[in-house]
Coordinates of C-alpha atoms in Angstrom, one line a residue:
X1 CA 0.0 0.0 0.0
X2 CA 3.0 2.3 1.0
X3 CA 4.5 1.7 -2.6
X4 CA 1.4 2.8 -4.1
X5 CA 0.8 5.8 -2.0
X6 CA 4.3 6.8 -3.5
X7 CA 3.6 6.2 -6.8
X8 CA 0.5 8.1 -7.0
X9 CA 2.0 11.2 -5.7
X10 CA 5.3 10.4 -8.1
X11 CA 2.3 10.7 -10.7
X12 CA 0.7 13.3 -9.4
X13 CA 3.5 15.4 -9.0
X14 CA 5.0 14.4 -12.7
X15 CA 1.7 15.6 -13.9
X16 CA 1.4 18.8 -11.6
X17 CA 5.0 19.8 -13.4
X18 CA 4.2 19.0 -16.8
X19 CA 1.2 20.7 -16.3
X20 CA 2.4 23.6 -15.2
X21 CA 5.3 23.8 -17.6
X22 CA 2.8 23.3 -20.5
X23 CA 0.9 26.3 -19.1
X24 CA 4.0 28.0 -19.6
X25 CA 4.8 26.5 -23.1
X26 CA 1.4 28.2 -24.2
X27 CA 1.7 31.4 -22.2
X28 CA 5.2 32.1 -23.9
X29 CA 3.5 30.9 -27.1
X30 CA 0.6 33.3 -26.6
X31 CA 3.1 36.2 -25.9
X32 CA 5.3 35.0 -29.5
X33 CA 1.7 35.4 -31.8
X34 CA 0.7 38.7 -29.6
X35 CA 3.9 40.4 -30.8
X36 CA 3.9 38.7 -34.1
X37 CA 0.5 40.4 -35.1
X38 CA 2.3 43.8 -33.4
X39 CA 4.7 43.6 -35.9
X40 CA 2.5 42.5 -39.2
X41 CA 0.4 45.6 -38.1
X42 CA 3.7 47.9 -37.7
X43 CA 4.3 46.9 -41.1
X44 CA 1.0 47.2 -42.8
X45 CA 1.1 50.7 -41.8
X46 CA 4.3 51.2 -43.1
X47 CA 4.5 54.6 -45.5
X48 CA 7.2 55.9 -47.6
X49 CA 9.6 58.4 -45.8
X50 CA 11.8 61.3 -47.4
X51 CA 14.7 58.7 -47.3
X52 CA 12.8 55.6 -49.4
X53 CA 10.8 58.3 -51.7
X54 CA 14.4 59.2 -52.9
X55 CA 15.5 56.0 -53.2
X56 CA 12.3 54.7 -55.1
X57 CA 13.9 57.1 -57.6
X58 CA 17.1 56.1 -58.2
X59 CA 15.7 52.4 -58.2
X60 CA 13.8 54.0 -61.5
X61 CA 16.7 55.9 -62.6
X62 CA 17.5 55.6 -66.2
X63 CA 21.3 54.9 -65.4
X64 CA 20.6 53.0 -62.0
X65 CA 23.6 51.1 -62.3
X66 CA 25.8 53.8 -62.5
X67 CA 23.6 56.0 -59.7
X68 CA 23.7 52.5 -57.5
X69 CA 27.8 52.7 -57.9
X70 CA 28.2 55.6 -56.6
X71 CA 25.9 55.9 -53.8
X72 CA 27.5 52.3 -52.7
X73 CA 30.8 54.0 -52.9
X74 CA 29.8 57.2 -50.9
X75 CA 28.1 54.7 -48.4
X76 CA 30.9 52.4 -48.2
X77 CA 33.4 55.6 -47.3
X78 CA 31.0 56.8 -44.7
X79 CA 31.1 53.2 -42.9
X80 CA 34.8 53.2 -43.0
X81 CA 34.8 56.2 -41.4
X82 CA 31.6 55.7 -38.7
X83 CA 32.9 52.6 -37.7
X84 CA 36.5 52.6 -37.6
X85 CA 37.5 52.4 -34.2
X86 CA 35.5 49.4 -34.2
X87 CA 37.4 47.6 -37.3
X88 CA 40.4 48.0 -35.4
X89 CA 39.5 46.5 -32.3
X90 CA 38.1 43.6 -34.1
X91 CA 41.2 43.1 -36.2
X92 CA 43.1 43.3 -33.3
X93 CA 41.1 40.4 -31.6
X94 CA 41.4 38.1 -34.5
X95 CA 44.8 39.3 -34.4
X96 CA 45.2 38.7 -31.6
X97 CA 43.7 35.2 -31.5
X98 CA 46.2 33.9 -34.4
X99 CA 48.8 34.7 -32.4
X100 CA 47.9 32.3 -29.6
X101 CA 46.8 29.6 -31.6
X102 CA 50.2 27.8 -30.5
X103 CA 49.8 28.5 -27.1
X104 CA 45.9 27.4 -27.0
X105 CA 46.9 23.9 -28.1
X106 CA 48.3 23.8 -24.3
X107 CA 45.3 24.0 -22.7
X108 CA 42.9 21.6 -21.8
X109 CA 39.4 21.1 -24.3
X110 CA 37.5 22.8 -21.2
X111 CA 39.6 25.8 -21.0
X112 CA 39.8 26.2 -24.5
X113 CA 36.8 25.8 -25.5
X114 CA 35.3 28.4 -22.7
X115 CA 38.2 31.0 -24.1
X116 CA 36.5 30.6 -27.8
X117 CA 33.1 31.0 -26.3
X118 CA 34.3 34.4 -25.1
X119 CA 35.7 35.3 -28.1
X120 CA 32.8 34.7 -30.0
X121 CA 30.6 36.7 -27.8
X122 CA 32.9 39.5 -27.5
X123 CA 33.2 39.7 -31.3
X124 CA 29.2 39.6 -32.0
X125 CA 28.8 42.3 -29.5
X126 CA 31.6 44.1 -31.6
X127 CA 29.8 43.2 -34.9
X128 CA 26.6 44.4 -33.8
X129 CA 28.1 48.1 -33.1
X130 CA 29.2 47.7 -36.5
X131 CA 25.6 46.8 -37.6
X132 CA 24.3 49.4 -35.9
X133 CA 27.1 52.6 -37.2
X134 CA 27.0 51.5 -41.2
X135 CA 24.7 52.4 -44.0
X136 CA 25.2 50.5 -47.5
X137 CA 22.7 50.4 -50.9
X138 CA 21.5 46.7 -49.3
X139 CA 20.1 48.5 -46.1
X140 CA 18.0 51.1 -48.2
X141 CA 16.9 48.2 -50.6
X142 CA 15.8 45.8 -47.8
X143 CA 13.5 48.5 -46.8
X144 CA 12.4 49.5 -50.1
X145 CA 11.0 45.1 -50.2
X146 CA 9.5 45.7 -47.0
X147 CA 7.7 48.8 -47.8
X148 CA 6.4 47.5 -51.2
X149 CA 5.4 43.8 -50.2
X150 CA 4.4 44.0 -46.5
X151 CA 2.9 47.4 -46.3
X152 CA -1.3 47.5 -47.2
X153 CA -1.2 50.7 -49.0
X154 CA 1.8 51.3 -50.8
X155 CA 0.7 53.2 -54.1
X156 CA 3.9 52.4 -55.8
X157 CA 3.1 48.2 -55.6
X158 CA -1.3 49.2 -56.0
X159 CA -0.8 51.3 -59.0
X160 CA 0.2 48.9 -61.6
X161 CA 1.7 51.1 -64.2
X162 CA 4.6 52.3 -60.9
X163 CA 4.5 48.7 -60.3
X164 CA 5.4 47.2 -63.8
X165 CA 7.9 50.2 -64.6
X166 CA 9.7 48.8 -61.4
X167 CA 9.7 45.4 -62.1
X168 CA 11.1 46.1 -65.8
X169 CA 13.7 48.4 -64.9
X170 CA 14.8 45.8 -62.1
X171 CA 15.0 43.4 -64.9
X172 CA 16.7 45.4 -67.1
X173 CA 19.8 46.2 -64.9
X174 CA 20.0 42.8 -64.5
X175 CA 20.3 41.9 -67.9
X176 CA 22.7 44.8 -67.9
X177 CA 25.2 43.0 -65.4
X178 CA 23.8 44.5 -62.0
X179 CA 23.1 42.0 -58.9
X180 CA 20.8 42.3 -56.4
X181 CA 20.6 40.7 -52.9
X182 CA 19.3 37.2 -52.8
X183 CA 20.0 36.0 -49.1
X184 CA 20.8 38.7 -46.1
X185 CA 24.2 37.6 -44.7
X186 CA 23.2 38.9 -41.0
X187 CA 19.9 37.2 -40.8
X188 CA 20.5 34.3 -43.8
X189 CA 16.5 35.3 -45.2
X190 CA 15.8 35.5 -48.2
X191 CA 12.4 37.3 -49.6
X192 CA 11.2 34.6 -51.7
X193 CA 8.4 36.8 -53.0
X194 CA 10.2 39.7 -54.0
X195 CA 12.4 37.2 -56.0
X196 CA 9.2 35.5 -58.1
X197 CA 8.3 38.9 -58.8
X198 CA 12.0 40.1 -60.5
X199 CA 12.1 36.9 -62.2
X200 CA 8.4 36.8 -64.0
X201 CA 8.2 33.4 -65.6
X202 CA 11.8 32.2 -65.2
X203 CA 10.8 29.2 -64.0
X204 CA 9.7 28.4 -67.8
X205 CA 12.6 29.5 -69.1
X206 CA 15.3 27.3 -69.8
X207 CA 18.4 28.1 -67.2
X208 CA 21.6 27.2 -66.2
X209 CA 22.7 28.5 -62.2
X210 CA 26.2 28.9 -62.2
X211 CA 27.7 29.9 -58.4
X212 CA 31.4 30.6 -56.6
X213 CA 32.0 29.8 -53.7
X214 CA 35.8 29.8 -51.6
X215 CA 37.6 31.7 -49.0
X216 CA 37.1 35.4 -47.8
X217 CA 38.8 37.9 -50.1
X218 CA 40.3 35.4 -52.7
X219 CA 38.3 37.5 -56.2
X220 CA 35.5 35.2 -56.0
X221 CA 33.3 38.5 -57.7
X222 CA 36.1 40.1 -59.7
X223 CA 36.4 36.2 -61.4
X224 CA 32.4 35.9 -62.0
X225 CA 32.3 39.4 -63.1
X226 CA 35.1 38.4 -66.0
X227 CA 33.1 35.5 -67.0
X228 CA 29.7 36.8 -67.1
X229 CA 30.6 40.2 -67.6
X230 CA 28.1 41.1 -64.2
X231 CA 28.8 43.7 -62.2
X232 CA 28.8 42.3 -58.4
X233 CA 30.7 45.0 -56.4
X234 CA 34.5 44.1 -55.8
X235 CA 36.9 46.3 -54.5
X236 CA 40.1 46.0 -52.2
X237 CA 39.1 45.7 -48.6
X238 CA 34.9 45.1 -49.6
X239 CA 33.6 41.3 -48.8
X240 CA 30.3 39.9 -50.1
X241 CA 28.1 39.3 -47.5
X242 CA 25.1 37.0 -47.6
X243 CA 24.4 35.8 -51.7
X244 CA 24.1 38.1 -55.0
X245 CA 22.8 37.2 -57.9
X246 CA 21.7 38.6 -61.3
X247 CA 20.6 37.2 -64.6
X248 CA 21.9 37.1 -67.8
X249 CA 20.7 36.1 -71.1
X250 CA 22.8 33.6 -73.2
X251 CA 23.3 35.3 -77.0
X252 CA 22.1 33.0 -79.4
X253 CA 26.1 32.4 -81.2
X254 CA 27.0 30.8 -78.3
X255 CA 23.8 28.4 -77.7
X256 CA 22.2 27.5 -81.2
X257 CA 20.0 24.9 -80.1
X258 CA 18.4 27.4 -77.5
X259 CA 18.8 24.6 -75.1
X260 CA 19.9 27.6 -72.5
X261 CA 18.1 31.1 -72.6
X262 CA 19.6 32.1 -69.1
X263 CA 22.2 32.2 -66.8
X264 CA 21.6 33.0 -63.1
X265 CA 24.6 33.5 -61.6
X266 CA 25.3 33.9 -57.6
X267 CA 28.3 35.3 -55.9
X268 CA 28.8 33.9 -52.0
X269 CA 30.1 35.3 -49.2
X270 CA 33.9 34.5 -48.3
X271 CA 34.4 30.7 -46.0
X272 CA 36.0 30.6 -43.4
X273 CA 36.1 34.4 -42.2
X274 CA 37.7 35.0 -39.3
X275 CA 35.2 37.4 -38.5
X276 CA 32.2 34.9 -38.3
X277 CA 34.3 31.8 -36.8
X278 CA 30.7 30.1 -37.8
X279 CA 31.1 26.5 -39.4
X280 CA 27.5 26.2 -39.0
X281 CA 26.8 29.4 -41.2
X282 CA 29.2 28.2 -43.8
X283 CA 27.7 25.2 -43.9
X284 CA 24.6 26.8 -44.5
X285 CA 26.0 29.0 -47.3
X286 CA 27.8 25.8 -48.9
X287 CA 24.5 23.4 -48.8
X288 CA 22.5 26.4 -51.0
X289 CA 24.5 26.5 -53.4
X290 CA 25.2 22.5 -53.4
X291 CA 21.1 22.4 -53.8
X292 CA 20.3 25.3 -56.3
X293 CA 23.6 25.5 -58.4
X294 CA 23.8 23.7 -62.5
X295 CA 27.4 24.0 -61.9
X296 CA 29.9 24.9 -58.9
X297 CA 33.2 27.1 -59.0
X298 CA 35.5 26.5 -56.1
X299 CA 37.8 29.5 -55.8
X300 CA 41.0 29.4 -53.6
X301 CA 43.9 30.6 -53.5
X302 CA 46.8 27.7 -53.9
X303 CA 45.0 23.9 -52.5
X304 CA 42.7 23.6 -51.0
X305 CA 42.6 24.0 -47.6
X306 CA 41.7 21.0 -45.1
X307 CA 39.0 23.5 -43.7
X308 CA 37.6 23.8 -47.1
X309 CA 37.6 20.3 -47.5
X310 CA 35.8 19.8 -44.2
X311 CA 32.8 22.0 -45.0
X312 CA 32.2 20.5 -48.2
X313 CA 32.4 17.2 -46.4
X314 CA 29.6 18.2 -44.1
X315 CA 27.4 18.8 -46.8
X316 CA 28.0 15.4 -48.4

């Protein structure tokens, strides 16, 4: 009789706890789909500022591509500037960390494992004061999507003649070699909508996706821009974040048959950044590409590197 009193109130209590942490399973879930309608509504009532009105303009512009050049450049010099004092405290932590790779290999798994933790943490926090001090042509456009898809009365996407002109000139600096943001490196999203409505009916087309992939800072864009002749934005100290693509159509000397109309063509963000640390976010990047791509170019400098090798063994 004693071992069934116990048991009952092992049970009892089991289902007292289970209870009560179900309760709070559904309160937390309650709280996720209160703030997620909050936000849905923030963004329905979205309306075009001074800022995006300008922008929509430049979007439309009849030499975009050019226009979109130079505002990147002016915005990349302003980031340099704003956030300078943290570049060089973050290059002096990776720094810094290089130089006591040989002294790291002395310590046990525990310690060394709790000093990368901290080093992580310490160089998101500096990342996010990055974030938070720069201003580039991707920040504007991301909010130019947002505004046109997600707000309810945007009259640049409900009047259809604003909306066509947009989606033609899109697809016309495309064709003439300018990318556009397919996957946000910070958040790895990717506005699938916006994309179906930039490529039309290029599902029905016939297409070959060609993709580079490799290290940080080995030309991965300067090579794809001299095969394709695109235009993805390579200078010295500038790395791809996220994935770029643009489209461009195969002339008809070099594909009689018409068996290919199209090339989409993606440029990655660099592997193994010391910056990121992130196998998992490589991974990520790698397994995309692995999925979506016709054909694969590996860029790196020299062999390839065992850390290379490892990442594209994890997507195996």
């Amino acid at each position: 009789i004693k071992d069934l009193i116990r048991e009952t109130r092992l049970k009892l209590r089991f289902f007292q706890t289970r209870g009560e942490a179900l309760e709070e399973q559904l309160k937390q879930e309650k709280e996720l789909d209160d703030y997620r309608q909050k936000l849905q509504q923030e963004l329905s009532d979205l309306r075009p500022n001074t800022l995006l009105e300008m922008f929509w303009e430049v979007v439309n512009h009849r030499d975009a591509v050019q226009v979109k050049f130079e505002i990147a450049k002016g915005l990349a010099s302003f980031t340099v500037e704003n956030t300078r004092e943290q570049m060089k405290e973050k290059k002096n932590m990776i720094e810094g960390i290089s130089k006591n790779k040989g002294k790291d290999s002395q310590l046990s798994k525990e310690e060394s494992d709790r000093l990368q933790e901290q080093f992580t943490i310490k160089l998101q926090e500096i990342e996010d004061q990055i974030f938070k001090k720069s201003l580039s042509y991707e920040y504007f456009w991301r909010a130019l999507v947002t505004l046109l898809l997600d707000s309810a009365d945007c009259h640049y996407w409900k009047e259809e003649h604003l909306k066509s002109r947009f989606l033609q000139n899109i697809s016309r600096q495309m064709l003439d070699g300018d990318c556009f943001e397919l996957i946000d490196g910070r958040t790895l999203e990717m506005r699938s909508d916006m994309l179906k409505e930039i490529l039309g009916d290029i599902e029905h087309k016939k297409c070959i996706v060609a993709t580079v992939i490799g290290p940080q800072s080995t030309g991965k864009s300067t090579l794809m821009n001299f095969c394709f002749g695109t235009q993805f934005l390579a200078s010295t100290g500038r790395c791809t974040q996220g994935i770029y693509f643009t489209l461009q159509k195969v002339p008809k000397d070099m594909c009689d048959d018409g068996s290919v109309e199209y090339f989409i063509i993606l440029d990655t963000e660099g592997l193994n950044s010391p910056e990121r640390a992130d196998k998992e976010y490589d991974r990520k990047i790698v397994l995309f590409t692995l999925l979506c791509s016709d054909f694969l170019i590996i860029n790196s400098r020299g062999d390839m590197t065992d850390s290379m090798t490892s990442i594209l063994k994890m997507c195996d």
